[in-house]
Tab-separated table of C-alpha atoms in Angstrom:
chain	number	residue	atom	x	y	z
T	1	MET	CA	-9.327	11.023	-77.113
T	2	ALA	CA	-8.525	9.363	-73.861
T	3	THR	CA	-5.177	10.157	-72.508
T	4	VAL	CA	-3.108	7.332	-71.248
T	5	PRO	CA	-2.004	8.011	-67.708
T	6	ALA	CA	1.707	8.318	-67.436
T	7	LEU	CA	3.391	5.475	-65.732
T	8	ASP	CA	4.732	6.214	-62.328
T	9	ARG	CA	8.423	6.398	-62.810
T	10	PRO	CA	10.838	6.471	-59.949
T	11	PRO	CA	12.603	9.789	-59.638
T	12	ALA	CA	15.980	9.933	-61.139
T	13	ALA	CA	18.533	8.778	-58.684
T	14	VAL	CA	20.378	11.708	-57.266
T	15	ALA	CA	24.064	11.150	-57.060
T	16	ASP	CA	24.778	11.074	-53.327
T	17	THR	CA	28.370	10.104	-53.650
T	18	PRO	CA	30.427	12.839	-52.009
T	19	VAL	CA	32.955	14.614	-54.058
T	20	THR	CA	36.261	13.055	-53.339
T	21	GLN	CA	38.694	15.414	-51.673
T	22	PRO	CA	42.394	14.989	-51.857
T	23	ARG	CA	43.743	13.291	-48.790
T	24	LYS	CA	45.286	15.643	-46.299
T	25	GLY	CA	47.842	13.295	-44.922
T	26	PHE	CA	51.452	13.273	-43.964
T	27	ARG	CA	52.664	13.498	-47.549
T	28	LYS	CA	50.890	16.791	-48.169
T	29	TYR	CA	51.921	18.458	-44.936
T	30	TRP	CA	55.316	16.853	-44.457
T	31	HIS	CA	57.051	20.240	-44.571
T	32	LEU	CA	54.912	21.477	-41.656
T	33	TYR	CA	55.708	18.394	-39.616
T	34	ALA	CA	59.368	18.828	-40.476
T	35	ALA	CA	59.244	22.422	-39.227
T	36	ILE	CA	58.033	21.420	-35.759
T	37	SER	CA	59.949	18.147	-35.543
T	38	PRO	CA	63.172	19.607	-33.972
T	39	PHE	CA	61.346	20.385	-30.740
T	40	TYR	CA	59.931	16.881	-30.416
T	41	LEU	CA	63.198	15.232	-31.399
T	42	LEU	CA	65.123	17.275	-28.833
T	43	PHE	CA	62.466	16.618	-26.195
T	44	LEU	CA	62.672	12.905	-26.944
T	45	ALA	CA	66.473	12.848	-26.840
T	46	PHE	CA	67.009	15.102	-23.815
T	47	GLY	CA	63.679	14.692	-22.013
T	48	LEU	CA	61.833	11.413	-22.275
T	49	VAL	CA	64.842	9.158	-22.868
T	50	PRO	CA	66.829	10.463	-19.823
T	51	VAL	CA	63.719	10.230	-17.631
T	52	GLY	CA	63.106	6.647	-18.678
T	53	PHE	CA	66.779	5.772	-18.281
T	54	SER	CA	66.889	7.295	-14.788
T	55	LEU	CA	63.960	5.093	-13.767
T	56	TYR	CA	65.796	2.092	-15.162
T	57	VAL	CA	69.026	3.039	-13.358
T	58	SER	CA	67.177	3.492	-10.051
T	59	LEU	CA	66.392	-0.230	-10.128
T	60	HIS	CA	70.084	-1.144	-10.384
T	61	ARG	CA	73.341	-0.671	-8.534
T	62	TRP	CA	75.754	1.156	-10.788
T	63	ASP	CA	78.899	3.216	-10.298
T	64	GLY	CA	78.621	4.864	-13.704
T	65	LEU	CA	81.328	2.793	-15.401
T	66	GLY	CA	80.977	-0.897	-14.610
T	67	SER	CA	78.151	-3.293	-15.258
T	68	MET	CA	74.763	-2.780	-13.657
T	69	GLU	CA	73.509	-5.063	-10.914
T	70	TRP	CA	69.771	-5.573	-10.490
T	71	ALA	CA	68.511	-4.159	-7.190
T	72	GLY	CA	64.760	-3.947	-7.712
T	73	LEU	CA	62.983	-1.714	-5.225
T	74	SER	CA	65.705	-2.014	-2.585
T	75	GLN	CA	67.001	1.474	-3.488
T	76	TYR	CA	63.599	2.968	-2.732
T	77	GLN	CA	63.258	0.948	0.481
T	78	TYR	CA	66.578	2.343	1.660
T	79	LEU	CA	65.478	5.843	0.602
T	80	LEU	CA	62.408	5.694	2.830
T	81	GLY	CA	64.598	5.046	5.869
T	82	ASP	CA	67.472	7.343	4.901
T	83	SER	CA	67.691	9.973	7.632
T	84	ASP	CA	70.083	12.110	5.559
T	85	PHE	CA	67.559	12.309	2.729
T	86	TRP	CA	64.731	13.328	5.055
T	87	SER	CA	67.036	15.873	6.680
T	88	SER	CA	67.657	17.376	3.249
T	89	VAL	CA	63.884	17.416	2.644
T	90	GLY	CA	63.388	19.329	5.903
T	91	ASN	CA	66.137	21.814	5.011
T	92	THR	CA	64.668	22.359	1.556
T	93	VAL	CA	61.115	22.905	2.771
T	94	LEU	CA	62.231	25.311	5.500
T	95	ILE	CA	64.389	27.345	3.103
T	96	TRP	CA	61.546	27.359	0.585
T	97	ALA	CA	59.090	28.679	3.185
T	98	LEU	CA	61.518	31.366	4.393
T	99	ALA	CA	62.054	32.516	0.810
T	100	THR	CA	58.693	32.059	-0.915
T	101	PHE	CA	56.196	33.807	1.347
T	102	PRO	CA	58.231	37.022	1.851
T	103	MET	CA	59.033	36.960	-1.863
T	104	ILE	CA	55.368	36.747	-2.898
T	105	PHE	CA	54.466	39.580	-0.508
T	106	LEU	CA	57.274	41.822	-1.769
T	107	ALA	CA	56.492	40.949	-5.393
T	108	MET	CA	52.827	41.881	-4.943
T	109	VAL	CA	53.696	45.180	-3.253
T	110	THR	CA	56.215	45.954	-5.978
T	111	ALA	CA	53.692	45.147	-8.704
T	112	VAL	CA	51.070	47.438	-7.160
T	113	MET	CA	53.613	50.253	-6.971
T	114	LEU	CA	54.698	49.704	-10.577
T	115	ASN	CA	51.079	49.622	-11.712
T	116	SER	CA	50.417	52.995	-10.111
T	117	ALA	CA	53.609	54.589	-11.357
T	118	VAL	CA	53.247	57.256	-14.024
T	119	ARG	CA	56.795	57.895	-15.197
T	120	PHE	CA	59.782	55.621	-15.899
T	121	LYS	CA	57.707	52.418	-15.810
T	122	ASN	CA	60.014	50.583	-18.198
T	123	VAL	CA	63.085	51.585	-16.205
T	124	TYR	CA	61.581	50.201	-13.010
T	125	ARG	CA	60.559	46.977	-14.736
T	126	PHE	CA	64.075	46.467	-16.076
T	127	ALA	CA	65.631	47.183	-12.686
T	128	TYR	CA	63.396	44.710	-10.855
T	129	PHE	CA	63.809	42.004	-13.494
T	130	LEU	CA	67.606	42.327	-13.632
T	131	PRO	CA	68.377	40.014	-10.646
T	132	ASN	CA	66.581	37.143	-12.367
T	133	VAL	CA	68.786	37.282	-15.466
T	134	THR	CA	71.993	37.720	-13.483
T	135	SER	CA	74.186	34.663	-13.011
T	136	VAL	CA	73.255	32.731	-9.888
T	137	VAL	CA	76.928	32.017	-9.240
T	138	ALA	CA	77.756	35.727	-9.276
T	139	ILE	CA	74.825	36.488	-6.980
T	140	ALA	CA	75.882	33.760	-4.534
T	141	ILE	CA	79.446	35.072	-4.420
T	142	VAL	CA	78.189	38.584	-3.645
T	143	PHE	CA	75.836	37.315	-0.938
T	144	GLY	CA	78.687	35.276	0.527
T	145	SER	CA	80.501	38.565	1.095
T	146	VAL	CA	77.363	40.291	2.381
T	147	PHE	CA	76.825	37.591	5.035
T	148	SER	CA	80.502	37.177	5.904
T	149	THR	CA	81.144	36.954	9.640
T	150	ASN	CA	84.013	39.429	9.926
T	151	PHE	CA	83.614	41.760	6.958
T	152	GLY	CA	80.017	41.301	5.876
T	153	LEU	CA	77.601	44.164	5.310
T	154	VAL	CA	74.883	42.571	7.446
T	155	ASN	CA	77.137	42.266	10.490
T	156	ALA	CA	78.382	45.812	9.935
T	157	LEU	CA	74.788	47.028	10.142
T	158	LEU	CA	74.203	44.962	13.278
T	159	GLN	CA	77.261	46.463	14.938
T	160	ALA	CA	76.145	49.937	13.898
T	161	VAL	CA	72.983	49.531	15.996
T	162	GLY	CA	74.841	47.994	18.931
T	163	LEU	CA	74.162	44.287	18.268
T	164	ASP	CA	76.627	41.414	18.200
T	165	GLN	CA	77.919	39.790	15.060
T	166	VAL	CA	76.242	36.635	13.758
T	167	ALA	CA	78.112	33.791	12.080
T	168	TRP	CA	75.555	33.584	9.301
T	169	LEU	CA	77.310	30.938	7.223
T	170	ASN	CA	78.397	28.794	10.174
T	171	THR	CA	75.160	28.306	12.104
T	172	PRO	CA	72.115	26.257	11.002
T	173	TRP	CA	69.571	29.081	11.105
T	174	GLY	CA	72.035	31.627	9.712
T	175	ILE	CA	72.696	29.391	6.713
T	176	LYS	CA	68.992	28.956	5.979
T	177	ILE	CA	68.285	32.681	6.324
T	178	ALA	CA	71.177	33.571	4.028
T	179	ILE	CA	70.042	31.137	1.317
T	180	ALA	CA	66.407	32.250	1.647
T	181	THR	CA	67.401	35.918	1.400
T	182	LEU	CA	69.373	35.207	-1.763
T	183	MET	CA	66.427	33.395	-3.354
T	184	THR	CA	64.014	36.158	-2.313
T	185	TRP	CA	66.200	38.827	-3.870
T	186	GLN	CA	66.604	36.775	-7.050
T	187	TRP	CA	62.924	36.018	-7.726
T	188	THR	CA	61.028	39.025	-6.348
T	189	GLY	CA	61.399	41.112	-9.493
T	190	TYR	CA	60.492	38.240	-11.801
T	191	ASN	CA	57.241	37.524	-9.962
T	192	ALA	CA	56.510	41.239	-9.660
T	193	ILE	CA	56.450	41.462	-13.464
T	194	ILE	CA	54.007	38.537	-13.584
T	195	PHE	CA	51.788	40.179	-10.952
T	196	LEU	CA	51.970	43.444	-12.880
T	197	ALA	CA	50.698	41.722	-16.016
T	198	GLY	CA	47.769	40.367	-13.990
T	199	LEU	CA	46.995	43.750	-12.460
T	200	GLN	CA	46.821	45.378	-15.870
T	201	THR	CA	44.043	43.000	-16.945
T	202	ILE	CA	41.684	44.208	-14.191
T	203	PRO	CA	39.166	46.713	-15.605
T	204	GLY	CA	39.433	50.203	-14.179
T	205	GLU	CA	35.645	50.404	-13.859
T	206	LEU	CA	35.801	47.999	-10.916
T	207	TYR	CA	38.102	50.336	-8.999
T	208	GLU	CA	35.880	53.302	-9.802
T	209	ALA	CA	32.829	51.415	-8.552
T	210	ALA	CA	34.679	50.479	-5.363
T	211	ARG	CA	35.643	54.110	-4.751
T	212	MET	CA	32.062	55.214	-5.316
T	213	ASP	CA	30.946	52.697	-2.696
T	214	GLY	CA	33.368	54.262	-0.227
T	215	ALA	CA	36.041	51.560	-0.247
T	216	GLY	CA	39.522	52.685	0.705
T	217	PRO	CA	42.792	51.473	-0.843
T	218	VAL	CA	43.141	48.561	1.596
T	219	GLN	CA	39.555	47.393	1.154
T	220	THR	CA	39.857	47.738	-2.627
T	221	PHE	CA	42.959	45.584	-2.625
T	222	PHE	CA	41.444	42.774	-0.542
T	223	ARG	CA	37.928	42.941	-2.041
T	224	VAL	CA	38.736	43.626	-5.712
T	225	THR	CA	42.395	43.123	-6.573
T	226	LEU	CA	43.243	40.020	-4.600
T	227	PRO	CA	40.204	37.906	-5.665
T	228	LEU	CA	40.787	38.729	-9.336
T	229	MET	CA	44.500	38.013	-8.982
T	230	ARG	CA	43.931	34.527	-7.556
T	231	PRO	CA	44.760	32.653	-10.828
T	232	VAL	CA	48.002	34.621	-11.170
T	233	LEU	CA	48.796	34.046	-7.503
T	234	LEU	CA	48.229	30.320	-7.984
T	235	PHE	CA	50.586	30.275	-10.964
T	236	VAL	CA	53.308	32.148	-9.067
T	237	LEU	CA	52.941	29.912	-6.018
T	238	VAL	CA	53.196	26.693	-8.031
T	239	ILE	CA	56.174	27.927	-10.058
T	240	SER	CA	57.896	29.151	-6.883
T	241	THR	CA	57.287	25.761	-5.292
T	242	VAL	CA	58.780	23.879	-8.231
T	243	THR	CA	61.851	26.121	-8.469
T	244	GLY	CA	62.333	26.622	-4.725
T	245	LEU	CA	62.268	22.927	-3.875
T	246	GLN	CA	64.918	22.293	-6.533
T	247	SER	CA	67.397	24.870	-5.227
T	248	PHE	CA	70.980	23.850	-5.932
T	249	SER	CA	73.260	26.618	-7.161
T	250	GLU	CA	72.441	28.990	-4.299
T	251	PRO	CA	73.562	26.765	-1.377
T	252	GLN	CA	76.285	25.042	-3.401
T	253	VAL	CA	78.136	28.258	-4.274
T	254	LEU	CA	77.285	30.132	-1.091
T	255	LEU	CA	78.551	27.376	1.232
T	256	GLN	CA	81.310	25.689	-0.750
T	257	ASN	CA	84.094	27.323	1.290
T	258	THR	CA	82.480	27.089	4.733
T	259	ALA	CA	83.173	23.415	5.463
T	260	ASN	CA	86.110	21.070	4.947
T	261	GLU	CA	83.849	18.449	3.444
T	262	SER	CA	82.255	17.640	0.126
T	263	THR	CA	81.322	20.424	-2.252
T	264	PHE	CA	77.730	19.259	-1.853
T	265	SER	CA	77.765	18.925	1.939
T	266	GLY	CA	75.649	22.035	2.537
T	267	GLY	CA	77.942	23.784	4.981
T	268	PRO	CA	78.535	23.089	8.684
T	269	GLY	CA	76.163	20.510	10.083
T	270	HIS	CA	74.681	20.007	6.593
T	271	ALA	CA	72.249	22.813	7.436
T	272	GLY	CA	72.134	24.000	3.824
T	273	ARG	CA	72.078	20.602	2.147
T	274	THR	CA	68.981	20.636	-0.004
T	275	MET	CA	67.440	17.663	-1.771
T	276	VAL	CA	69.224	18.380	-5.045
T	277	LEU	CA	72.537	18.854	-3.230
T	278	TYR	CA	72.023	15.465	-1.602
T	279	PHE	CA	71.290	13.976	-5.019
T	280	PHE	CA	74.549	15.351	-6.409
T	281	GLN	CA	76.466	14.153	-3.362
T	282	GLN	CA	75.223	10.588	-3.704
T	283	THR	CA	75.660	10.511	-7.479
T	284	PHE	CA	78.947	12.286	-8.120
T	285	ASP	CA	80.760	12.157	-4.768
T	286	ASN	CA	79.825	8.581	-3.865
T	287	ASN	CA	79.550	7.394	-7.493
T	288	ASP	CA	76.289	5.670	-6.628
T	289	PHE	CA	74.271	6.401	-9.738
T	290	GLY	CA	71.569	3.880	-8.901
T	291	TYR	CA	70.751	5.374	-5.527
T	292	GLY	CA	71.176	8.881	-6.944
T	293	ALA	CA	68.475	8.112	-9.512
T	294	ALA	CA	66.206	6.868	-6.726
T	295	VAL	CA	66.828	10.122	-4.831
T	296	ALA	CA	65.928	12.086	-7.984
T	297	TRP	CA	62.585	10.296	-8.207
T	298	GLY	CA	62.030	10.962	-4.514
T	299	ILE	CA	62.616	14.669	-5.179
T	300	PHE	CA	60.119	14.519	-8.027
T	301	LEU	CA	57.432	13.071	-5.758
T	302	VAL	CA	58.082	15.671	-3.034
T	303	VAL	CA	57.823	18.538	-5.538
T	304	ILE	CA	54.595	17.126	-6.997
T	305	LEU	CA	53.124	16.666	-3.511
T	306	PHE	CA	53.818	20.237	-2.389
T	307	SER	CA	52.613	21.657	-5.704
T	308	ILE	CA	49.288	19.836	-5.315
T	309	ILE	CA	48.962	20.987	-1.692
T	310	ASN	CA	49.562	24.639	-2.625
T	311	TRP	CA	47.186	24.397	-5.572
T	312	ARG	CA	44.427	22.911	-3.407
T	313	LEU	CA	44.890	25.519	-0.668
T	314	VAL	CA	44.591	28.426	-3.079
T	315	GLN	CA	41.635	26.844	-4.880
T	316	ARG	CA	39.807	26.195	-1.603
T	317	ARG	CA	40.242	29.794	-0.511
T	318	GLY	CA	38.894	30.873	-3.870
T	319	GLU	CA	35.790	28.746	-3.407
T	320	ASP	CA	35.216	30.165	0.070
């Protein structure tokens, strides 16, 4: 009996519709968003809104109480030709240089010593970190006594070795050295802890290999430690640039009783008037909030410029 060939039937359609998943939207995870929302709300209220408002104020003339008067870019045009502002920039950069480079050197040396210490490591770390958590005002008052002309410890040491006294807080270079010394003492321990954390990430096998190749301690430091510490060094340099160029409390407290002028004058001859001190002087002494906002944006650009320069210099040395 002849069999009838089966008709070609199309295969049963396979259901290719994906299984619907419940939507993972805001309604499902609202409690997670609510948990992290305080940070963003505070950042919006005390970060972005003030920044935007300061930019708006910099385009107006305003004494802080009356109505605002549109000024456009005239505030910034005046800022570019303001000799007092550029003098404060020069003071700030010089103080930053006098403080930052010795501080980085001392912090690195301190970190190497702490890394090689066997006993009482935690005690040393606490002792070196203590200046950073101490009140800046208290530190400045103590350093004001240390650098006092008649009864200061520094002048007592100079007289002990047969040298003349120096009016540290009444001469331009003395003021800058005193402020830079204060900042160096304040931040050395903090950066030493950061360097120490970087040193502890370097494998010990590299040091053993260097010793087997006959490298001494100095060669090991420059050939092994320093190249591997370059990212940490870059971080410390950028952070020190940002904080150092915004110095305010140190010169303000240290020099507030050395001149019969404004609290933000920066001492005799304005030798210690930093950029932030000049900003406060224009804003709160002269009640010129519009120009003060323009000065603040000028400070921002200077800090960004020097941070980029330092970052590029360290990166270029790393590539070489």
